[in-house]
Amino acid sequence: MAVTTASPSAPPDPRPALHAALDPTARAWLDESAAKAAAEPAAVRRLFPAARRRCGHKRLTEHWTVDEAARAVLLTALPLRGQALADEVAGLHRHGDPAEQRAVLRTLPLLDLGDLALPLVRETLRGNDTTLIEAALGPYAAAHLPDAEYRQAVLKCVFCEIPLDRVAGLDTRADRELARMLADFAHERIVAGRDVPRDIHPVVRAFPDAVAAELEPALMDVLKEEG
């Protein structure tokens, strides 16, 4: 049974919107910086932190801020492949501030990395910065996280009150085991007299056989009332 919770699509190429948003000075800096990164990959290490100051940080699209998009342009300009690209991206993430780390995580779907960037996603999911967790759970994580880790990531979002419509791939990756985990979580909330997050309902309803028989009456009553 299909789950109706929406998930964001893969991020579009940010360059057209970014080109229109930047003033001539910022646009020239970014074009020159991308060319430098393409010619000398190590140059990205000094250019990447400067993007916020040189280009700004206002909201650009639903997916990107201006600085994130500018940093995505720099990353996609790198001529590196495979482990060399993964190592460069990991270094920028490791030494970056949260804004730089978000940019790295949001750009992962635009880079040809296979599973090589999963350590960055896993490291982020062990933390408690909700903005970074949300950035990590984009299309890259949806495509590459193993099932058990994806389920735990979704459950962490519920605990951290990150809306599930910001988790990529939930409509296709939700399964009976995730529904069971969310049903157990919902039951604990009911017993404690706390509200059940509305956005878990589509997953639980899609797999009604995942709800334990002894929990079903109370849980389904709540889902019916709140749905």
mmCIF file of C-alpha atoms in Angstrom:
data_model
loop_
_atom_site.group_PDB
_atom_site.id
_atom_site.type_symbol
_atom_site.label_atom_id
_atom_site.label_comp_id
_atom_site.label_asym_id
_atom_site.label_seq_id
_atom_site.Cartn_x
_atom_site.Cartn_y
_atom_site.Cartn_z
ATOM 1 C CA MET A 1 0.000 0.000 0.000
ATOM 2 C CA ALA A 2 1.448 3.358 -0.962
ATOM 3 C CA VAL A 3 2.312 5.903 1.693
ATOM 4 C CA THR A 4 0.912 9.337 0.943
ATOM 5 C CA THR A 5 3.467 11.379 2.888
ATOM 6 C CA ALA A 6 5.247 13.633 0.407
ATOM 7 C CA SER A 7 9.002 13.810 0.130
ATOM 8 C CA PRO A 8 11.075 16.478 -1.576
ATOM 9 C CA SER A 9 12.395 15.735 -5.021
ATOM 10 C CA ALA A 10 16.088 15.780 -5.842
ATOM 11 C CA PRO A 11 17.457 19.323 -5.608
ATOM 12 C CA PRO A 12 17.472 21.154 -8.926
ATOM 13 C CA ASP A 13 20.606 22.674 -10.360
ATOM 14 C CA PRO A 14 20.915 25.922 -8.339
ATOM 15 C CA ARG A 15 22.880 27.826 -10.951
ATOM 16 C CA PRO A 16 20.037 29.457 -12.924
ATOM 17 C CA ALA A 17 18.332 30.891 -9.818
ATOM 18 C CA LEU A 18 21.674 31.836 -8.318
ATOM 19 C CA HIS A 19 22.824 33.635 -11.466
ATOM 20 C CA ALA A 20 19.679 35.762 -11.392
ATOM 21 C CA ALA A 21 19.975 36.524 -7.666
ATOM 22 C CA LEU A 22 23.616 37.607 -7.522
ATOM 23 C CA ASP A 23 24.772 41.107 -8.274
ATOM 24 C CA PRO A 24 27.512 41.479 -10.918
ATOM 25 C CA THR A 25 30.322 41.591 -8.369
ATOM 26 C CA ALA A 26 29.198 38.431 -6.590
ATOM 27 C CA ARG A 27 28.506 36.682 -9.886
ATOM 28 C CA ALA A 28 31.995 37.493 -11.148
ATOM 29 C CA TRP A 29 33.554 36.232 -7.903
ATOM 30 C CA LEU A 30 31.658 32.944 -8.113
ATOM 31 C CA ASP A 31 32.497 32.381 -11.772
ATOM 32 C CA GLU A 32 36.175 33.053 -11.101
ATOM 33 C CA SER A 33 36.133 30.875 -7.993
ATOM 34 C CA ALA A 34 34.517 27.945 -9.804
ATOM 35 C CA ALA A 35 37.178 28.222 -12.511
ATOM 36 C CA LYS A 36 39.918 28.232 -9.862
ATOM 37 C CA ALA A 37 38.444 25.152 -8.165
ATOM 38 C CA ALA A 38 38.273 23.366 -11.508
ATOM 39 C CA ALA A 39 41.907 24.187 -12.275
ATOM 40 C CA GLU A 40 43.295 23.688 -8.767
ATOM 41 C CA PRO A 41 41.013 21.606 -6.513
ATOM 42 C CA ALA A 42 42.820 22.581 -3.309
ATOM 43 C CA ALA A 43 41.726 26.191 -3.899
ATOM 44 C CA VAL A 44 38.210 25.224 -2.843
ATOM 45 C CA ARG A 45 39.407 25.043 0.767
ATOM 46 C CA ARG A 46 39.806 28.826 0.941
ATOM 47 C CA LEU A 47 36.982 29.687 -1.457
ATOM 48 C CA PHE A 48 34.300 27.563 0.212
ATOM 49 C CA PRO A 49 34.256 29.500 3.522
ATOM 50 C CA ALA A 50 34.248 32.836 1.676
ATOM 51 C CA ALA A 51 31.052 32.136 -0.279
ATOM 52 C CA ARG A 52 28.682 33.396 2.414
ATOM 53 C CA ARG A 53 30.511 36.712 2.723
ATOM 54 C CA ARG A 54 30.944 37.229 -1.019
ATOM 55 C CA CYS A 55 27.497 36.042 -2.201
ATOM 56 C CA GLY A 56 25.114 36.472 0.741
ATOM 57 C CA HIS A 57 22.906 34.031 2.603
ATOM 58 C CA LYS A 58 19.274 34.898 1.901
ATOM 59 C CA ARG A 59 16.749 32.219 0.927
ATOM 60 C CA LEU A 60 17.111 31.405 -2.784
ATOM 61 C CA THR A 61 14.683 28.500 -3.369
ATOM 62 C CA GLU A 62 12.816 25.979 -1.266
ATOM 63 C CA HIS A 63 15.956 23.847 -1.193
ATOM 64 C CA TRP A 64 18.826 26.354 -1.250
ATOM 65 C CA THR A 65 20.016 29.492 0.459
ATOM 66 C CA VAL A 66 22.309 31.679 -1.641
ATOM 67 C CA ASP A 67 25.469 30.623 0.188
ATOM 68 C CA GLU A 68 24.527 26.933 -0.004
ATOM 69 C CA ALA A 69 23.916 27.227 -3.727
ATOM 70 C CA ALA A 70 27.189 29.100 -4.273
ATOM 71 C CA ARG A 71 29.050 26.409 -2.361
ATOM 72 C CA ALA A 72 27.286 23.748 -4.428
ATOM 73 C CA VAL A 73 28.615 25.452 -7.551
ATOM 74 C CA LEU A 74 32.146 25.268 -6.137
ATOM 75 C CA LEU A 75 31.804 21.592 -5.215
ATOM 76 C CA THR A 76 30.367 20.581 -8.559
ATOM 77 C CA ALA A 77 33.199 22.424 -10.311
ATOM 78 C CA LEU A 78 35.805 20.118 -8.768
ATOM 79 C CA PRO A 79 37.389 17.783 -11.339
ATOM 80 C CA LEU A 80 37.907 15.072 -8.722
ATOM 81 C CA ARG A 81 36.238 11.668 -8.748
ATOM 82 C CA GLY A 82 35.774 8.741 -6.392
ATOM 83 C CA GLN A 83 37.724 8.668 -3.144
ATOM 84 C CA ALA A 84 39.627 11.857 -3.959
ATOM 85 C CA LEU A 85 36.352 13.770 -4.237
ATOM 86 C CA ALA A 86 34.972 12.110 -1.104
ATOM 87 C CA ASP A 87 38.102 13.074 0.855
ATOM 88 C CA GLU A 88 37.921 16.711 -0.275
ATOM 89 C CA VAL A 89 34.214 16.948 0.574
ATOM 90 C CA ALA A 90 34.780 15.295 3.954
ATOM 91 C CA GLY A 91 37.546 17.779 4.756
ATOM 92 C CA LEU A 92 35.314 20.745 3.965
ATOM 93 C CA HIS A 93 32.596 19.259 6.153
ATOM 94 C CA ARG A 94 34.955 18.480 9.011
ATOM 95 C CA HIS A 95 36.499 21.947 9.125
ATOM 96 C CA GLY A 96 33.355 23.895 8.278
ATOM 97 C CA ASP A 97 30.885 25.742 10.451
ATOM 98 C CA PRO A 98 27.235 24.551 10.480
ATOM 99 C CA ALA A 99 26.333 26.639 7.418
ATOM 100 C CA GLU A 100 29.219 25.101 5.468
ATOM 101 C CA GLN A 101 28.265 21.619 6.676
ATOM 102 C CA ARG A 102 24.670 22.131 5.542
ATOM 103 C CA ALA A 103 25.940 23.163 2.119
ATOM 104 C CA VAL A 104 28.041 20.012 1.848
ATOM 105 C CA LEU A 105 25.141 17.787 2.881
ATOM 106 C CA ARG A 106 22.668 19.460 0.524
ATOM 107 C CA THR A 107 25.108 19.139 -2.386
ATOM 108 C CA LEU A 108 25.737 15.389 -1.968
ATOM 109 C CA PRO A 109 22.989 14.384 -4.454
ATOM 110 C CA LEU A 110 24.713 16.483 -7.133
ATOM 111 C CA LEU A 111 28.065 14.689 -6.725
ATOM 112 C CA ASP A 112 29.033 11.284 -8.096
ATOM 113 C CA LEU A 113 30.089 9.697 -4.812
ATOM 114 C CA GLY A 114 28.257 6.382 -4.571
ATOM 115 C CA ASP A 115 28.317 5.262 -0.936
ATOM 116 C CA LEU A 116 31.521 7.179 -0.172
ATOM 117 C CA ALA A 117 29.745 10.080 1.579
ATOM 118 C CA LEU A 118 27.706 7.878 3.927
ATOM 119 C CA PRO A 119 30.158 8.548 6.804
ATOM 120 C CA LEU A 120 29.176 12.254 6.655
ATOM 121 C CA VAL A 121 25.491 11.373 6.835
ATOM 122 C CA ARG A 122 26.043 8.958 9.712
ATOM 123 C CA GLU A 123 28.139 11.463 11.642
ATOM 124 C CA THR A 124 25.411 14.077 11.244
ATOM 125 C CA LEU A 125 22.677 11.705 12.377
ATOM 126 C CA ARG A 126 24.591 11.034 15.596
ATOM 127 C CA GLY A 127 24.378 14.747 16.449
ATOM 128 C CA ASN A 128 21.516 16.912 17.646
ATOM 129 C CA ASP A 129 21.550 19.888 15.261
ATOM 130 C CA THR A 130 18.142 19.561 13.637
ATOM 131 C CA THR A 131 19.085 21.767 10.683
ATOM 132 C CA LEU A 132 21.995 19.465 9.874
ATOM 133 C CA ILE A 133 19.924 16.312 10.374
ATOM 134 C CA GLU A 134 17.326 17.664 7.972
ATOM 135 C CA ALA A 135 20.018 18.539 5.420
ATOM 136 C CA ALA A 136 21.542 15.070 5.763
ATOM 137 C CA LEU A 137 18.241 13.320 5.075
ATOM 138 C CA GLY A 138 17.964 14.514 1.511
ATOM 139 C CA PRO A 139 17.936 12.457 -1.695
ATOM 140 C CA TYR A 140 21.479 11.171 -1.123
ATOM 141 C CA ALA A 141 20.543 9.513 2.176
ATOM 142 C CA ALA A 142 17.304 8.219 0.693
ATOM 143 C CA ALA A 143 19.268 6.529 -2.076
ATOM 144 C CA HIS A 144 22.173 5.165 -0.041
ATOM 145 C CA LEU A 145 21.311 4.605 3.631
ATOM 146 C CA PRO A 146 20.678 0.934 4.469
ATOM 147 C CA ASP A 147 17.124 0.138 5.529
ATOM 148 C CA ALA A 148 17.815 -0.172 9.259
ATOM 149 C CA GLU A 149 19.692 3.127 9.376
ATOM 150 C CA TYR A 150 17.039 4.896 7.326
ATOM 151 C CA ARG A 151 14.333 3.718 9.743
ATOM 152 C CA GLN A 152 16.340 4.918 12.751
ATOM 153 C CA ALA A 153 16.882 8.272 11.039
ATOM 154 C CA VAL A 154 13.140 8.694 10.504
ATOM 155 C CA LEU A 155 12.478 7.801 14.131
ATOM 156 C CA LYS A 156 15.085 10.341 15.235
ATOM 157 C CA CYS A 157 13.297 12.993 13.188
ATOM 158 C CA VAL A 158 10.061 12.181 15.024
ATOM 159 C CA PHE A 159 11.822 12.496 18.392
ATOM 160 C CA CYS A 160 13.486 15.752 17.305
ATOM 161 C CA GLU A 161 10.209 17.145 15.897
ATOM 162 C CA ILE A 162 11.579 17.444 12.376
ATOM 163 C CA PRO A 163 8.583 17.297 10.008
ATOM 164 C CA LEU A 164 8.636 14.066 8.043
ATOM 165 C CA ASP A 165 7.757 15.842 4.803
ATOM 166 C CA ARG A 166 11.348 17.108 4.911
ATOM 167 C CA VAL A 167 12.748 13.559 4.807
ATOM 168 C CA ALA A 168 13.495 12.490 1.250
ATOM 169 C CA GLY A 169 12.302 9.109 0.051
ATOM 170 C CA LEU A 170 9.761 8.365 2.760
ATOM 171 C CA ASP A 171 7.029 7.693 0.227
ATOM 172 C CA THR A 172 9.049 4.872 -1.329
ATOM 173 C CA ARG A 173 11.201 3.635 1.558
ATOM 174 C CA ALA A 174 8.590 3.353 4.313
ATOM 175 C CA ASP A 175 7.984 -0.310 5.122
ATOM 176 C CA ARG A 176 6.233 -2.518 7.644
ATOM 177 C CA GLU A 177 9.120 -2.385 10.132
ATOM 178 C CA LEU A 178 9.184 1.409 10.115
ATOM 179 C CA ALA A 179 5.413 1.434 10.623
ATOM 180 C CA ARG A 180 5.825 -0.906 13.593
ATOM 181 C CA MET A 181 8.484 1.347 15.136
ATOM 182 C CA LEU A 182 6.318 4.425 14.683
ATOM 183 C CA ALA A 183 3.266 2.617 16.073
ATOM 184 C CA ASP A 184 5.234 1.662 19.184
ATOM 185 C CA PHE A 185 6.369 5.266 19.551
ATOM 186 C CA ALA A 186 2.789 6.494 19.152
ATOM 187 C CA HIS A 187 1.534 4.057 21.770
ATOM 188 C CA GLU A 188 4.145 5.284 24.261
ATOM 189 C CA ARG A 189 2.907 8.833 23.677
ATOM 190 C CA ILE A 190 -0.710 7.798 24.170
ATOM 191 C CA VAL A 191 0.089 6.028 27.445
ATOM 192 C CA ALA A 192 1.959 9.140 28.614
ATOM 193 C CA GLY A 193 -1.009 11.353 27.698
ATOM 194 C CA ARG A 194 0.971 13.174 25.004
ATOM 195 C CA ASP A 195 -0.015 14.098 21.466
ATOM 196 C CA VAL A 196 0.912 11.805 18.605
ATOM 197 C CA PRO A 197 2.672 13.617 15.724
ATOM 198 C CA ARG A 198 0.244 13.823 12.839
ATOM 199 C CA ASP A 199 2.833 13.122 10.162
ATOM 200 C CA ILE A 200 3.451 9.530 11.313
ATOM 201 C CA HIS A 201 -0.156 8.647 10.505
ATOM 202 C CA PRO A 202 0.293 7.954 6.745
ATOM 203 C CA VAL A 203 3.067 5.451 7.442
ATOM 204 C CA VAL A 204 1.193 3.621 10.196
ATOM 205 C CA ARG A 205 -2.054 3.541 8.243
ATOM 206 C CA ALA A 206 -0.291 2.141 5.180
ATOM 207 C CA PHE A 207 0.776 -0.935 7.150
ATOM 208 C CA PRO A 208 -2.093 -1.724 9.538
ATOM 209 C CA ASP A 209 -0.820 -5.262 10.111
ATOM 210 C CA ALA A 210 2.317 -3.767 11.711
ATOM 211 C CA VAL A 211 0.312 -2.628 14.745
ATOM 212 C CA ALA A 212 0.274 -5.168 17.566
ATOM 213 C CA ALA A 213 -3.219 -6.500 18.243
ATOM 214 C CA GLU A 214 -3.238 -5.295 21.834
ATOM 215 C CA LEU A 215 -2.298 -1.752 20.721
ATOM 216 C CA GLU A 216 -4.554 -1.472 17.701
ATOM 217 C CA PRO A 217 -7.815 -0.233 19.276
ATOM 218 C CA ALA A 218 -6.265 2.696 21.176
ATOM 219 C CA LEU A 219 -3.848 3.619 18.425
ATOM 220 C CA MET A 220 -6.338 3.468 15.576
ATOM 221 C CA ASP A 221 -8.831 5.523 17.582
ATOM 222 C CA VAL A 222 -6.226 8.259 17.970
ATOM 223 C CA LEU A 223 -5.283 8.135 14.312
ATOM 224 C CA LYS A 224 -8.927 8.408 13.328
ATOM 225 C CA GLU A 225 -9.530 11.355 15.674
ATOM 226 C CA GLU A 226 -6.392 13.243 14.613
ATOM 227 C CA GLY A 227 -6.489 12.377 10.939
#
